[in-house]
Tab-separated table of C-alpha atoms in Angstrom:
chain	number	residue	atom	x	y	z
A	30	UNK	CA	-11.226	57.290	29.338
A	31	UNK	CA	-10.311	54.078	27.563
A	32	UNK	CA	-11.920	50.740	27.824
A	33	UNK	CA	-9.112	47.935	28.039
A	34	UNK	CA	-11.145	45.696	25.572
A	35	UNK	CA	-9.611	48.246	22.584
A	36	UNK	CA	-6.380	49.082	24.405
A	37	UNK	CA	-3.595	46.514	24.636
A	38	UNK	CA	-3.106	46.390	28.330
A	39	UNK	CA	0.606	46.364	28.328
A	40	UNK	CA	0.491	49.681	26.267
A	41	UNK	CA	-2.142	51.569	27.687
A	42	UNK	CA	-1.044	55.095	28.651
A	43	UNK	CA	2.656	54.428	27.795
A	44	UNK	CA	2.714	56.926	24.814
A	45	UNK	CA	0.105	59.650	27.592
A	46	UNK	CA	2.556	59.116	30.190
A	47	UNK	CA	5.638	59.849	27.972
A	48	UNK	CA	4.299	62.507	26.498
A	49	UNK	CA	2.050	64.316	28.247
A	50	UNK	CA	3.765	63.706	32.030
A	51	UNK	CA	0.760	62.580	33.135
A	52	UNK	CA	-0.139	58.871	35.027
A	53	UNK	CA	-3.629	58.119	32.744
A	54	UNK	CA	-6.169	55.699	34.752
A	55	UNK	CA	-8.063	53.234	33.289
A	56	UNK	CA	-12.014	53.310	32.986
A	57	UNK	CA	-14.167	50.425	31.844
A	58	UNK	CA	-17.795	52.256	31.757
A	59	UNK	CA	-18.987	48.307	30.950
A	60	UNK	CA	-17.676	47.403	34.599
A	61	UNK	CA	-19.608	49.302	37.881
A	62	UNK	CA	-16.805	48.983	40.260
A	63	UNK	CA	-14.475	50.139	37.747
A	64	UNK	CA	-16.449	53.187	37.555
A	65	UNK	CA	-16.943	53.848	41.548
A	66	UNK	CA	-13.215	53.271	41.841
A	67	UNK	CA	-12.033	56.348	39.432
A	68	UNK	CA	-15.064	58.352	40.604
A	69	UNK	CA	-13.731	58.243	44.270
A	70	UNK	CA	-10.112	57.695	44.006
A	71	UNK	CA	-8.822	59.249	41.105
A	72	UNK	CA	-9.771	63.267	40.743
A	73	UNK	CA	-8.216	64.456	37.446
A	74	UNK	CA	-8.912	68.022	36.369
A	75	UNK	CA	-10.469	66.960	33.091
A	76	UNK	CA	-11.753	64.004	31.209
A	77	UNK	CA	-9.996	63.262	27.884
A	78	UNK	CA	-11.399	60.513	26.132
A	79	UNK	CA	-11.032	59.546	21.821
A	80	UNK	CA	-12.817	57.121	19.655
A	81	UNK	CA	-15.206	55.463	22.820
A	82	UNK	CA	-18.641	54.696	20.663
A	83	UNK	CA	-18.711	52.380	18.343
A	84	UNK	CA	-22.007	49.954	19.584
A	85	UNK	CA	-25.439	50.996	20.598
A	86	UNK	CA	-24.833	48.792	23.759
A	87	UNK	CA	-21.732	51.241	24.860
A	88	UNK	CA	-24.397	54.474	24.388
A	89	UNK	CA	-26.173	54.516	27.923
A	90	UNK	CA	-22.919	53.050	30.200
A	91	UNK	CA	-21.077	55.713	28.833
A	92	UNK	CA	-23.183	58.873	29.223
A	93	UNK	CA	-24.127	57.259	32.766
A	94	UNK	CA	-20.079	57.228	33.553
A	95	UNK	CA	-19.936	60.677	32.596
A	96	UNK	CA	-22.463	61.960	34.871
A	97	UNK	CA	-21.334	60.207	37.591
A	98	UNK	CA	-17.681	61.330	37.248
A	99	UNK	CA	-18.863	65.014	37.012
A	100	UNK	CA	-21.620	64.538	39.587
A	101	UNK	CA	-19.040	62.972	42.108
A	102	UNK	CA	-15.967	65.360	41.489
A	103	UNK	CA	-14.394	62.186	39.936
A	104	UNK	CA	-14.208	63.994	36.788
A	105	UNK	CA	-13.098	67.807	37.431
A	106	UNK	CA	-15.293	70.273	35.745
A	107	UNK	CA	-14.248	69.272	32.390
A	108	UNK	CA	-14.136	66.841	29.618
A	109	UNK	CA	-13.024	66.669	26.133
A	110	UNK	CA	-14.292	63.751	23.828
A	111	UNK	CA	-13.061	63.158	20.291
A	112	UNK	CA	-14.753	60.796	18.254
A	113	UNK	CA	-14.139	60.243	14.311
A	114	UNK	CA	-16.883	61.012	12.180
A	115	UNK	CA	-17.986	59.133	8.640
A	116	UNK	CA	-17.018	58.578	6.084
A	117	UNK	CA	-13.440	57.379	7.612
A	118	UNK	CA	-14.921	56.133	10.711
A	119	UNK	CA	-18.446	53.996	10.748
A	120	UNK	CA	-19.552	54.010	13.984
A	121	UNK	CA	-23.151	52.872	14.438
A	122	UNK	CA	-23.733	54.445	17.874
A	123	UNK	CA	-22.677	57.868	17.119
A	124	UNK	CA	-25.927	59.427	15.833
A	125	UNK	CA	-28.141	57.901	19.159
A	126	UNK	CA	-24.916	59.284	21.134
A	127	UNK	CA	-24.481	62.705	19.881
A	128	UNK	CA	-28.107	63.027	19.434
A	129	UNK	CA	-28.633	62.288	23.616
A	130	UNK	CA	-25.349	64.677	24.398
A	131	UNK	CA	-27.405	67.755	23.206
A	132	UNK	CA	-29.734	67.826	26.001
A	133	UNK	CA	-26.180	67.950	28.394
A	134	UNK	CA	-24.622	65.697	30.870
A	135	UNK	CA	-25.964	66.125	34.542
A	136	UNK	CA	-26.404	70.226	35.061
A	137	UNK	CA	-23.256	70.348	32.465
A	138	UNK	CA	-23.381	72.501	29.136
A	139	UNK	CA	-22.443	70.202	25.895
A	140	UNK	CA	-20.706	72.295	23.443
A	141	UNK	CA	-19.941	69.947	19.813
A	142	UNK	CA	-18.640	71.001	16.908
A	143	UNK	CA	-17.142	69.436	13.442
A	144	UNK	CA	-13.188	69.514	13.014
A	145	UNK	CA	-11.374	67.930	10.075
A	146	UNK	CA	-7.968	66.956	9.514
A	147	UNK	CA	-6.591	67.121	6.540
A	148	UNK	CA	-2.976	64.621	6.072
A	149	UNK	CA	-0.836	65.402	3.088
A	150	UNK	CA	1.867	62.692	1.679
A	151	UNK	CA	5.483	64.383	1.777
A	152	UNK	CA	6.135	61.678	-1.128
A	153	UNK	CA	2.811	61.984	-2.796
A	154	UNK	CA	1.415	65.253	-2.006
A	155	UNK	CA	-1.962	63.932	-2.230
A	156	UNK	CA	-4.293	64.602	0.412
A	157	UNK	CA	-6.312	62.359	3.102
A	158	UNK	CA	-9.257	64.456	5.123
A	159	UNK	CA	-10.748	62.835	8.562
A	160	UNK	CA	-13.319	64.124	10.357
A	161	UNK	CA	-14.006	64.446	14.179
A	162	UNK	CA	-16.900	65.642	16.514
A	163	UNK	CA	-15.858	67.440	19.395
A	164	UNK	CA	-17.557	67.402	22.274
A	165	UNK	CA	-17.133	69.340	25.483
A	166	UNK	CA	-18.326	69.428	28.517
């Protein structure tokens, strides 16, 4: 899932498509008929979505996307969210967001858990750790 308001439109999916071999679709959860189109046209066998809060405003269209692309088969039976966690990543909606994912999406289980990253320098050796909450579903 990516909204095109933090994805140049002239790259989005380019690097997915190379890489992966797969043709990504894009999903505004801001934008209703965006939403009915994927949910009824476009049946991928999971969800993979990165960095999508950062505003309280993008909470409720969000989780609302998500249950309608499970409820409607628009979504497969899975999805995998990865969203940075502080301190490398400030994002104000992420508590309100996380906290409303624990009670599940639809009749979905969420599973989250805590991953970090940790980048080393080749020229440096010093170290850089980033965070992420995983969430599936």
């Amino acid at each position: 899932i990516v909204g095109n308001r933090l994805v140049p439109k002239e790259l989005f999916g380019v690097n997915l498509a190379y890489n992966v071999g797969c043709e990504p679709q894009n999903l505004d959860w801001h934008d209703e008929l965006s939403i009915f189109d994927v949910s009824t046209n476009f049946k991928p066998d999971i969800i993979v979505g990165s960095d999508l809060v950062y505003y309280p405003d993008d909470t409720e269209p969000l989780l609302q996307t998500l249950d309608i692309l499970l409820k409607n088969g628009g979504g497969g039976q899975s999805m995998l969210l990865i969203l940075p966690l502080p301190p490398t990543a400030e994002r104000e909606a992420l508590p309100d967001f996380r906290r409303r994912l624990e009670s599940g999406v639809g009749d979905k289980d969420v599973v989250m858990d805590e991953l970090e990253m940790i980048i080393r320098s080749a020229s440096t050796d010093e170290e850089e750790i980033h965070n992420f909450l995983r969430i599936r579903i």
